[in-house]
CSV table of C-alpha atoms in Angstrom, one decimal:
chain,number,residue,atom,x,y,z
A,1345,MET,CA,10.8,-2.6,-21.9
A,1346,PHE,CA,9.3,-2.0,-18.4
A,1347,LYS,CA,7.9,1.4,-19.4
A,1348,ARG,CA,6.4,0.0,-22.6
A,1349,ARG,CA,4.8,-2.9,-20.8
A,1350,LEU,CA,3.1,-0.7,-18.3
A,1351,ARG,CA,1.7,1.5,-21.1
A,1352,VAL,CA,0.3,-1.5,-22.8
A,1353,LEU,CA,-1.2,-2.8,-19.6
A,1354,ALA,CA,-2.7,0.6,-18.9
A,1355,SER,CA,-4.5,0.7,-22.3
A,1356,LEU,CA,-5.8,-2.9,-21.8
A,1357,SER,CA,-7.3,-1.9,-18.5
A,1358,ALA,CA,-9.4,0.7,-20.3
A,1359,LEU,CA,-7.8,3.6,-18.7
A,1360,GLY,CA,-5.9,4.4,-21.8
A,1361,ALA,CA,-8.3,7.1,-22.7
A,1362,SER,CA,-6.8,9.3,-20.0
A,1363,ILE,CA,-3.2,8.2,-20.5
A,1364,LEU,CA,-2.8,7.3,-24.2
A,1365,PRO,CA,-5.6,9.0,-26.0
A,1366,ALA,CA,-4.2,8.1,-29.4
A,1367,ILE,CA,-4.7,4.4,-28.7
A,1368,ALA,CA,-8.2,4.3,-27.2
A,1369,ALA,CA,-11.1,5.0,-29.5
A,1370,PRO,CA,-13.4,7.7,-28.1
A,1371,ALA,CA,-16.6,5.7,-28.7
A,1372,ALA,CA,-15.2,2.4,-27.2
A,1373,PRO,CA,-17.0,1.2,-24.1
A,1374,ILE,CA,-15.1,1.4,-20.8
A,1375,ALA,CA,-14.1,-2.1,-19.7
A,1376,LYS,CA,-14.2,-3.1,-16.1
A,1377,PHE,CA,-11.1,-4.1,-14.3
A,1378,ALA,CA,-10.6,-7.8,-13.6
A,1379,PRO,CA,-12.0,-8.9,-10.1
A,1380,VAL,CA,-9.4,-8.4,-7.4
A,1381,PRO,CA,-8.5,-11.5,-5.4
A,1382,VAL,CA,-9.3,-10.9,-1.7
A,1383,VAL,CA,-10.4,-12.4,1.5
A,1384,SER,CA,-13.4,-10.9,3.2
A,1385,ILE,CA,-13.7,-11.1,7.0
A,1386,PHE,CA,-17.1,-10.9,8.7
A,1387,ARG,CA,-18.1,-10.3,12.3
A,1388,PRO,CA,-18.1,-11.3,15.1
A,1389,LEU,CA,-14.4,-10.7,15.7
A,1390,GLN,CA,-12.0,-9.1,18.2
A,1391,ALA,CA,-13.1,-5.6,19.3
A,1392,ASN,CA,-10.7,-2.7,18.6
A,1393,GLY,CA,-8.5,-5.0,16.6
A,1394,SER,CA,-6.1,-4.7,13.7
A,1395,ALA,CA,-6.8,-6.2,10.3
A,1396,ASP,CA,-4.5,-9.1,11.3
A,1397,ASP,CA,-6.6,-9.5,14.5
A,1398,ALA,CA,-9.7,-9.7,12.3
A,1399,LEU,CA,-8.0,-12.3,10.2
A,1400,ALA,CA,-7.3,-14.4,13.3
A,1401,SER,CA,-10.8,-14.0,14.9
A,1402,GLY,CA,-13.4,-13.4,12.3
A,1403,ARG,CA,-15.2,-15.5,9.6
A,1404,VAL,CA,-12.8,-15.5,6.7
A,1405,VAL,CA,-14.2,-16.0,3.1
A,1406,PRO,CA,-11.8,-16.2,0.2
A,1407,GLY,CA,-13.0,-14.9,-3.1
A,1408,SER,CA,-12.6,-11.8,-5.4
A,1409,TYR,CA,-14.0,-8.3,-5.4
A,1410,ALA,CA,-15.8,-7.4,-8.6
A,1411,MET,CA,-15.8,-3.8,-9.8
A,1412,ALA,CA,-19.1,-2.0,-9.2
A,1413,PRO,CA,-21.5,-0.8,-11.9
A,1414,LYS,CA,-21.5,2.9,-12.7
A,1415,ALA,CA,-23.0,5.0,-9.9
A,1416,SER,CA,-26.5,6.5,-10.2
A,1417,LYS,CA,-25.4,9.9,-9.1
A,1418,HIS,CA,-22.3,12.0,-8.6
A,1419,TRP,CA,-21.5,10.9,-5.0
A,1420,ARG,CA,-18.7,13.0,-3.3
A,1421,ILE,CA,-16.0,11.0,-1.6
A,1422,ALA,CA,-13.0,12.4,0.3
A,1423,PHE,CA,-9.7,10.4,0.5
A,1424,LEU,CA,-7.3,11.3,3.3
A,1425,PHE,CA,-3.8,10.2,2.5
A,1426,PRO,CA,-0.8,10.6,4.9
A,1427,HIS,CA,1.2,12.2,2.1
A,1428,LEU,CA,2.1,12.0,-1.6
A,1429,LYS,CA,5.9,11.9,-1.2
A,1430,ASP,CA,6.5,8.4,-2.5
A,1431,PRO,CA,5.3,6.3,-5.5
A,1432,TYR,CA,3.1,4.1,-3.3
A,1433,TRP,CA,0.6,6.9,-2.7
A,1434,VAL,CA,0.9,8.1,-6.2
A,1435,GLY,CA,-0.2,4.6,-7.3
A,1436,CYS,CA,-3.2,4.8,-4.8
A,1437,SER,CA,-4.1,8.2,-6.4
A,1438,TYR,CA,-4.1,6.6,-9.8
A,1439,GLY,CA,-6.4,3.8,-8.5
A,1440,VAL,CA,-8.8,6.3,-7.0
A,1441,ILE,CA,-9.0,8.8,-9.8
A,1442,SER,CA,-9.2,6.2,-12.6
A,1443,GLU,CA,-12.0,4.4,-10.9
A,1444,ALA,CA,-13.8,7.7,-10.1
A,1445,ARG,CA,-13.9,8.4,-13.8
A,1446,ARG,CA,-15.3,4.9,-14.6
A,1447,LEU,CA,-17.9,5.0,-11.8
A,1448,GLY,CA,-18.9,8.6,-12.4
A,1449,VAL,CA,-18.3,9.9,-8.9
A,1450,ALA,CA,-16.5,13.0,-7.5
A,1451,VAL,CA,-13.4,12.5,-5.4
A,1452,ASP,CA,-10.9,14.8,-3.6
A,1453,ILE,CA,-7.6,13.5,-2.3
A,1454,LEU,CA,-6.6,15.4,0.8
A,1455,PRO,CA,-3.0,14.6,1.8
A,1456,ALA,CA,-1.3,15.5,5.0
A,1457,THR,CA,2.4,16.3,4.7
A,1458,GLY,CA,3.8,13.1,6.2
A,1459,TYR,CA,3.6,10.7,9.1
A,1460,ASP,CA,4.7,13.5,11.4
A,1461,ASP,CA,1.6,15.5,10.4
A,1462,LEU,CA,-1.2,13.9,12.5
A,1463,LYS,CA,-2.6,17.4,13.2
A,1464,GLY,CA,-2.8,18.0,9.5
A,1465,GLN,CA,-4.7,14.8,8.9
A,1466,LEU,CA,-7.1,15.5,11.7
A,1467,ARG,CA,-7.8,19.0,10.2
A,1468,GLN,CA,-8.5,17.3,6.9
A,1469,MET,CA,-11.0,15.0,8.5
A,1470,ASP,CA,-12.7,18.0,10.2
A,1471,ALA,CA,-12.8,19.8,6.8
A,1472,ALA,CA,-14.3,16.7,5.1
A,1473,ILE,CA,-17.0,16.4,7.8
A,1474,THR,CA,-17.8,20.1,7.5
A,1475,ALA,CA,-18.0,19.8,3.7
A,1476,LYS,CA,-20.5,16.9,4.1
A,1477,TYR,CA,-18.9,14.4,1.8
A,1478,ASP,CA,-21.1,11.4,1.2
A,1479,ALA,CA,-18.2,9.1,2.3
A,1480,ILE,CA,-14.7,9.4,3.6
A,1481,VAL,CA,-11.8,7.0,3.0
A,1482,ILE,CA,-8.9,7.4,5.3
A,1483,SER,CA,-5.4,6.0,5.4
A,1484,PRO,CA,-4.7,6.7,9.1
A,1485,ILE,CA,-1.4,8.0,10.3
A,1486,GLY,CA,-1.7,6.2,13.6
A,1487,MET,CA,-3.1,2.9,14.9
A,1488,THR,CA,-5.3,4.7,17.5
A,1489,ALA,CA,-4.5,8.4,17.0
A,1490,ASN,CA,-7.3,8.9,14.4
A,1491,ASN,CA,-10.0,7.0,16.3
A,1492,ASN,CA,-11.8,10.0,17.8
A,1493,SER,CA,-11.7,11.7,14.4
A,1494,ILE,CA,-13.2,8.6,12.7
A,1495,ALA,CA,-15.9,8.4,15.4
A,1496,LYS,CA,-16.7,12.1,14.9
A,1497,ALA,CA,-17.4,11.5,11.2
A,1498,ARG,CA,-19.6,8.5,11.9
A,1499,ALA,CA,-21.6,10.6,14.4
A,1500,ALA,CA,-22.1,13.1,11.7
A,1501,GLY,CA,-23.7,10.3,9.6
A,1502,ILE,CA,-20.7,9.9,7.2
A,1503,PRO,CA,-19.5,6.4,6.5
A,1504,VAL,CA,-15.7,6.0,6.9
A,1505,PHE,CA,-13.7,3.5,5.1
A,1506,GLU,CA,-10.0,2.6,5.7
A,1507,LEU,CA,-7.5,2.2,2.9
A,1508,ALA,CA,-4.1,0.5,3.2
A,1509,ASN,CA,-2.9,1.9,6.6
A,1510,ASP,CA,-4.5,0.0,9.5
A,1511,SER,CA,-6.0,1.3,12.7
A,1512,ARG,CA,-7.9,0.0,15.8
A,1513,SER,CA,-11.0,1.9,15.2
A,1514,ASP,CA,-14.4,0.2,15.6
A,1515,ASP,CA,-16.2,3.1,13.9
A,1516,LEU,CA,-15.1,2.2,10.4
A,1517,THR,CA,-17.6,0.9,7.9
A,1518,ILE,CA,-15.1,-1.4,6.1
A,1519,LYS,CA,-11.3,-1.7,6.2
A,1520,VAL,CA,-9.6,-2.3,2.9
A,1521,THR,CA,-6.0,-3.3,3.3
A,1522,THR,CA,-3.8,-6.4,3.3
A,1523,SER,CA,-2.3,-8.5,6.0
A,1524,LEU,CA,0.4,-6.1,7.1
A,1525,ARG,CA,2.0,-8.8,9.2
A,1526,ASN,CA,2.2,-11.1,6.2
A,1527,MET,CA,4.0,-8.5,4.1
A,1528,GLY,CA,6.8,-8.8,6.7
A,1529,VAL,CA,6.5,-12.6,6.7
A,1530,GLU,CA,6.7,-12.9,2.9
A,1531,ALA,CA,9.6,-10.5,2.5
A,1532,THR,CA,11.6,-12.3,5.2
A,1533,ARG,CA,10.8,-15.8,3.9
A,1534,TRP,CA,12.1,-14.7,0.5
A,1535,MET,CA,15.3,-13.5,2.2
A,1536,VAL,CA,15.8,-16.8,4.0
A,1537,ARG,CA,15.4,-18.8,0.8
A,1538,ASP,CA,17.9,-16.5,-0.9
A,1539,ALA,CA,20.3,-16.8,2.0
A,1540,GLN,CA,20.2,-20.6,1.8
A,1541,GLN,CA,20.8,-20.5,-1.9
A,1542,ARG,CA,23.9,-18.4,-1.2
A,1543,GLY,CA,25.1,-21.0,1.2
A,1544,LEU,CA,24.8,-18.8,4.3
A,1545,LYS,CA,24.3,-20.7,7.6
A,1546,SER,CA,22.9,-17.7,9.4
A,1547,VAL,CA,22.1,-14.1,8.5
A,1548,ASN,CA,22.4,-10.7,10.2
A,1549,ILE,CA,19.7,-8.2,9.1
A,1550,ALA,CA,18.7,-4.6,9.7
A,1551,LEU,CA,15.3,-3.1,9.2
A,1552,LEU,CA,14.2,0.3,7.9
A,1553,PRO,CA,10.5,-0.2,8.3
A,1554,GLY,CA,9.3,3.4,8.3
A,1555,PRO,CA,7.7,5.7,10.9
A,1556,MET,CA,7.1,4.2,14.3
A,1557,GLY,CA,3.4,4.1,15.2
A,1558,ALA,CA,2.1,3.5,11.7
A,1559,GLY,CA,0.0,0.3,11.5
A,1560,TRP,CA,1.9,-1.0,8.4
A,1561,VAL,CA,5.2,-0.5,10.1
A,1562,LYS,CA,4.3,-2.6,13.1
A,1563,GLY,CA,3.0,-5.2,10.7
A,1564,GLU,CA,6.3,-5.3,8.8
A,1565,VAL,CA,8.4,-5.7,12.0
A,1566,ASP,CA,6.0,-8.2,13.6
A,1567,GLY,CA,6.0,-10.3,10.4
A,1568,THR,CA,9.8,-10.2,10.1
A,1569,ARG,CA,10.1,-11.4,13.7
A,1570,ILE,CA,7.6,-14.3,13.1
A,1571,ALA,CA,9.4,-15.4,10.0
A,1572,ALA,CA,12.8,-15.1,11.7
A,1573,GLN,CA,11.7,-17.4,14.5
A,1574,GLU,CA,10.4,-19.9,12.0
A,1575,ALA,CA,13.4,-19.8,9.7
A,1576,ALA,CA,15.5,-22.9,9.0
A,1577,ILE,CA,18.6,-20.9,9.7
A,1578,PRO,CA,19.3,-18.4,12.5
A,1579,VAL,CA,18.1,-14.9,11.6
A,1580,ASN,CA,19.6,-12.1,13.8
A,1581,ILE,CA,17.9,-8.7,13.7
A,1582,ILE,CA,20.9,-6.5,14.4
A,1583,ASP,CA,19.2,-3.1,14.3
A,1584,ILE,CA,15.9,-1.4,13.5
A,1585,ARG,CA,15.7,2.3,12.7
A,1586,TYR,CA,12.4,4.1,12.5
A,1587,GLY,CA,11.7,7.3,10.7
A,1588,ASP,CA,9.4,9.1,8.2
A,1589,SER,CA,9.6,7.6,4.7
A,1590,ASP,CA,11.1,10.9,3.3
A,1591,ARG,CA,14.0,10.0,1.1
A,1592,GLN,CA,16.5,12.2,2.8
A,1593,ILE,CA,15.6,10.9,6.2
A,1594,GLN,CA,15.8,7.3,5.1
A,1595,SER,CA,19.2,7.8,3.4
A,1596,GLN,CA,20.6,9.2,6.6
A,1597,LEU,CA,19.2,6.3,8.6
A,1598,ALA,CA,20.7,3.9,6.1
A,1599,ALA,CA,24.1,5.6,6.4
A,1600,GLN,CA,23.9,5.4,10.1
A,1601,LEU,CA,23.2,1.6,10.0
A,1602,LEU,CA,26.1,1.1,7.7
A,1603,ALA,CA,28.5,3.2,9.8
A,1604,LYS,CA,27.6,1.2,12.9
A,1605,HIS,CA,27.3,-2.3,11.5
A,1606,GLY,CA,28.7,-2.3,7.9
A,1607,ALA,CA,30.1,-5.6,6.9
A,1608,LYS,CA,28.3,-7.5,9.6
A,1609,LEU,CA,25.0,-7.2,7.7
A,1610,ASP,CA,23.8,-9.7,5.0
A,1611,TYR,CA,20.4,-8.1,4.3
A,1612,LEU,CA,18.5,-4.9,4.8
A,1613,LEU,CA,14.7,-4.9,4.7
A,1614,GLY,CA,12.9,-1.6,4.1
A,1615,CYS,CA,9.6,0.0,3.3
A,1616,THR,CA,8.6,1.6,0.0
A,1617,GLY,CA,10.4,4.9,0.7
A,1618,CYS,CA,13.2,3.2,2.8
A,1619,ALA,CA,14.5,0.4,0.6
A,1620,PRO,CA,15.3,2.6,-2.4
A,1621,ALA,CA,17.0,5.2,-0.1
A,1622,ALA,CA,19.4,2.5,1.1
A,1623,VAL,CA,20.7,1.7,-2.4
A,1624,GLN,CA,23.2,4.5,-2.8
A,1625,PRO,CA,24.6,4.4,0.7
A,1626,ILE,CA,25.2,0.6,0.2
A,1627,LYS,CA,27.1,1.3,-3.1
A,1628,ALA,CA,29.1,4.1,-1.5
A,1629,ALA,CA,30.1,1.7,1.3
A,1630,GLY,CA,31.3,-0.9,-1.2
A,1631,LEU,CA,28.8,-3.4,0.0
A,1632,LYS,CA,26.7,-3.9,-3.2
A,1633,GLY,CA,26.1,-7.6,-3.7
A,1634,LYS,CA,27.2,-8.6,-0.2
A,1635,LEU,CA,24.5,-6.6,1.5
A,1636,ARG,CA,21.2,-7.3,-0.3
A,1637,VAL,CA,18.1,-5.1,-0.1
A,1638,VAL,CA,14.6,-6.6,0.1
A,1639,ALA,CA,11.5,-4.3,0.1
A,1640,TYR,CA,8.4,-4.8,2.1
A,1641,ASP,CA,6.2,-3.4,-0.7
A,1642,LEU,CA,6.3,-2.5,-4.4
A,1643,THR,CA,6.4,0.8,-6.3
A,1644,ASP,CA,7.5,1.6,-9.8
A,1645,GLU,CA,10.8,2.7,-8.5
A,1646,ILE,CA,11.4,-0.5,-6.6
A,1647,ALA,CA,10.3,-2.5,-9.7
A,1648,ARG,CA,13.0,-0.7,-11.7
A,1649,LEU,CA,15.6,-1.4,-9.0
A,1650,ILE,CA,14.7,-5.1,-9.0
A,1651,ARG,CA,15.2,-5.2,-12.7
A,1652,GLY,CA,18.5,-3.5,-12.3
A,1653,GLY,CA,19.7,-5.8,-9.5
A,1654,ASP,CA,19.9,-3.1,-6.8
A,1655,ILE,CA,16.9,-4.5,-4.9
A,1656,TYR,CA,16.5,-8.2,-4.9
A,1657,ALA,CA,12.8,-8.7,-4.2
A,1658,ALA,CA,9.7,-7.0,-2.9
A,1659,ALA,CA,6.5,-8.2,-1.2
A,1660,ASP,CA,3.5,-6.4,-2.9
A,1661,THR,CA,0.4,-5.1,-1.1
A,1662,LYS,CA,-1.0,-4.1,-4.5
A,1663,GLY,CA,-1.8,-0.5,-3.7
A,1664,VAL,CA,-3.6,0.3,-6.9
A,1665,SER,CA,-5.9,-2.7,-6.3
A,1666,GLN,CA,-6.5,-1.6,-2.8
A,1667,ALA,CA,-7.5,1.9,-3.9
A,1668,ARG,CA,-9.9,0.4,-6.6
A,1669,VAL,CA,-11.6,-1.9,-4.0
A,1670,ALA,CA,-11.9,1.0,-1.5
A,1671,ILE,CA,-13.7,3.4,-3.9
A,1672,ASN,CA,-15.9,0.6,-5.2
A,1673,ALA,CA,-16.8,-0.5,-1.7
A,1674,ALA,CA,-17.8,3.1,-0.9
A,1675,VAL,CA,-19.9,3.4,-4.0
A,1676,ASN,CA,-21.6,0.1,-3.4
A,1677,LEU,CA,-22.6,1.2,0.1
A,1678,LEU,CA,-23.9,4.6,-1.1
A,1679,GLU,CA,-25.9,2.9,-3.8
A,1680,GLY,CA,-27.4,0.5,-1.2
A,1681,ARG,CA,-25.9,-2.6,-2.8
A,1682,GLY,CA,-25.4,-5.5,-0.5
A,1683,LYS,CA,-26.5,-6.0,3.1
A,1684,ASP,CA,-24.0,-8.4,4.7
A,1685,LEU,CA,-21.0,-6.1,4.7
A,1686,PRO,CA,-17.6,-7.5,5.7
A,1687,HIS,CA,-15.6,-5.8,8.5
A,1688,THR,CA,-12.4,-6.1,6.6
A,1689,ILE,CA,-11.4,-6.8,3.0
A,1690,LEU,CA,-7.8,-8.0,2.5
A,1691,VAL,CA,-6.3,-7.8,-0.9
A,1692,ASN,CA,-4.1,-10.8,-1.6
A,1693,LEU,CA,-0.3,-10.2,-1.4
A,1694,GLY,CA,2.1,-10.7,-4.3
A,1695,LEU,CA,5.9,-11.0,-4.4
A,1696,VAL,CA,8.2,-10.0,-7.3
A,1697,ASP,CA,11.9,-10.8,-7.9
A,1698,GLN,CA,14.0,-11.2,-11.0
A,1699,GLN,CA,12.7,-14.7,-11.6
A,1700,ASN,CA,9.0,-13.7,-12.1
A,1701,TYR,CA,9.6,-10.1,-13.2
A,1702,GLY,CA,8.8,-10.6,-16.8
A,1703,SER,CA,5.3,-12.0,-16.1
A,1704,TYR,CA,4.3,-10.0,-13.1
A,1705,PRO,CA,1.0,-8.1,-13.2
A,1706,PHE,CA,2.4,-4.6,-12.4
A,1707,ASP,CA,-0.9,-2.9,-13.4
A,1708,THR,CA,-2.5,-4.2,-10.2
A,1709,SER,CA,0.1,-2.5,-8.0
A,1710,ILE,CA,1.6,0.6,-9.6
A,1711,ALA,CA,0.5,3.5,-11.8
A,1712,PRO,CA,1.4,3.5,-15.5
A,1713,ASP,CA,4.7,5.1,-16.5
A,1714,GLY,CA,4.5,8.9,-16.6
A,1715,TYR,CA,1.4,9.2,-14.4
A,1716,LYS,CA,1.3,12.4,-12.4
A,1717,ALA,CA,-0.7,12.3,-9.1
A,1718,GLU,CA,-4.1,13.9,-9.5
A,1719,LEU,CA,-5.9,15.2,-6.4
A,1720,SER,CA,-9.5,15.5,-7.7
A,1721,TYR,CA,-12.0,14.5,-10.2
A,1722,ASP,CA,-15.6,15.8,-10.7
A,1723,PRO,CA,-17.8,14.2,-13.4
A,1724,ALA,CA,-19.9,17.3,-13.5
A,1725,ARG,CA,-16.8,19.3,-14.8
A,1726,ASN,CA,-15.3,16.6,-17.0
């Protein structure tokens, strides 16, 4: 049912021509995506701050981001991803490539090999600058480690946008992300409500937030700490284990947590690559049901695990929507549309569990079933 629903949603979003050619009529006009609910944050605001710092210090304007009209020329835009090893970034690839087709612009996705490959991402930035792309969209590996590289692109006259992962660079044209702190808050608040429904008077939790130093990881942990302090029952963070979102690494970290703390734990909160990796070790330890997994973000795999009861809930940063907004923002800038540009655009968070699963708008968050990550699109060749 889940796979069928995603296929229907994909065709309704007018991307079916590339996914389900038998359904979409060749001559049918390409419909625009629905506007994406966002908050736009305008200067002045805290210097060298995170997106959450901007949310606290800037002028915040709630609204929605409408999809841009087709571009007047085949602009070339490079996207620098940290990797393509988990479904989150595959979903971002889908958002980028599908919108590039609609907009009529050329894109190349240049992934590093993981969060331990900062040098690789810096090389990709140098290559993008040398290739003289019209714009660069980066998902930084580090909060400050990419700053000099971003400044180098700006000095070369190339506007740089940020997608999903946050940084403290003031050389970015626009940040497109979510409140990374609030993703931790929302996941933890759901956990507290669930604990109260279970009759628990206090909870012991462990975190598998992802690689230390990544902006989204700090947001997850900070948000969990904030929600824990505000909770109506005591929330004890027993352990936090950091590591790359690689499945094998996260499975090992989960096994280590269980070996040390085991039956003490009531909940485990984990990132997109981390939460699914904990499912099998929890089953092997005989703790399924007693130790509940909550995810900080949503992927197609996590959605299936929620449906099956192996993961109980997930906050949702809406990766596909973020990618759509980022490429549209880049095209609008290149086309000279709009003058009062926001510093940051935050896509509104969602949250999915078994109660709202049947009505949840998955097409705003994850790629359609069967989608394989594409790394480039050029309207001149297609």
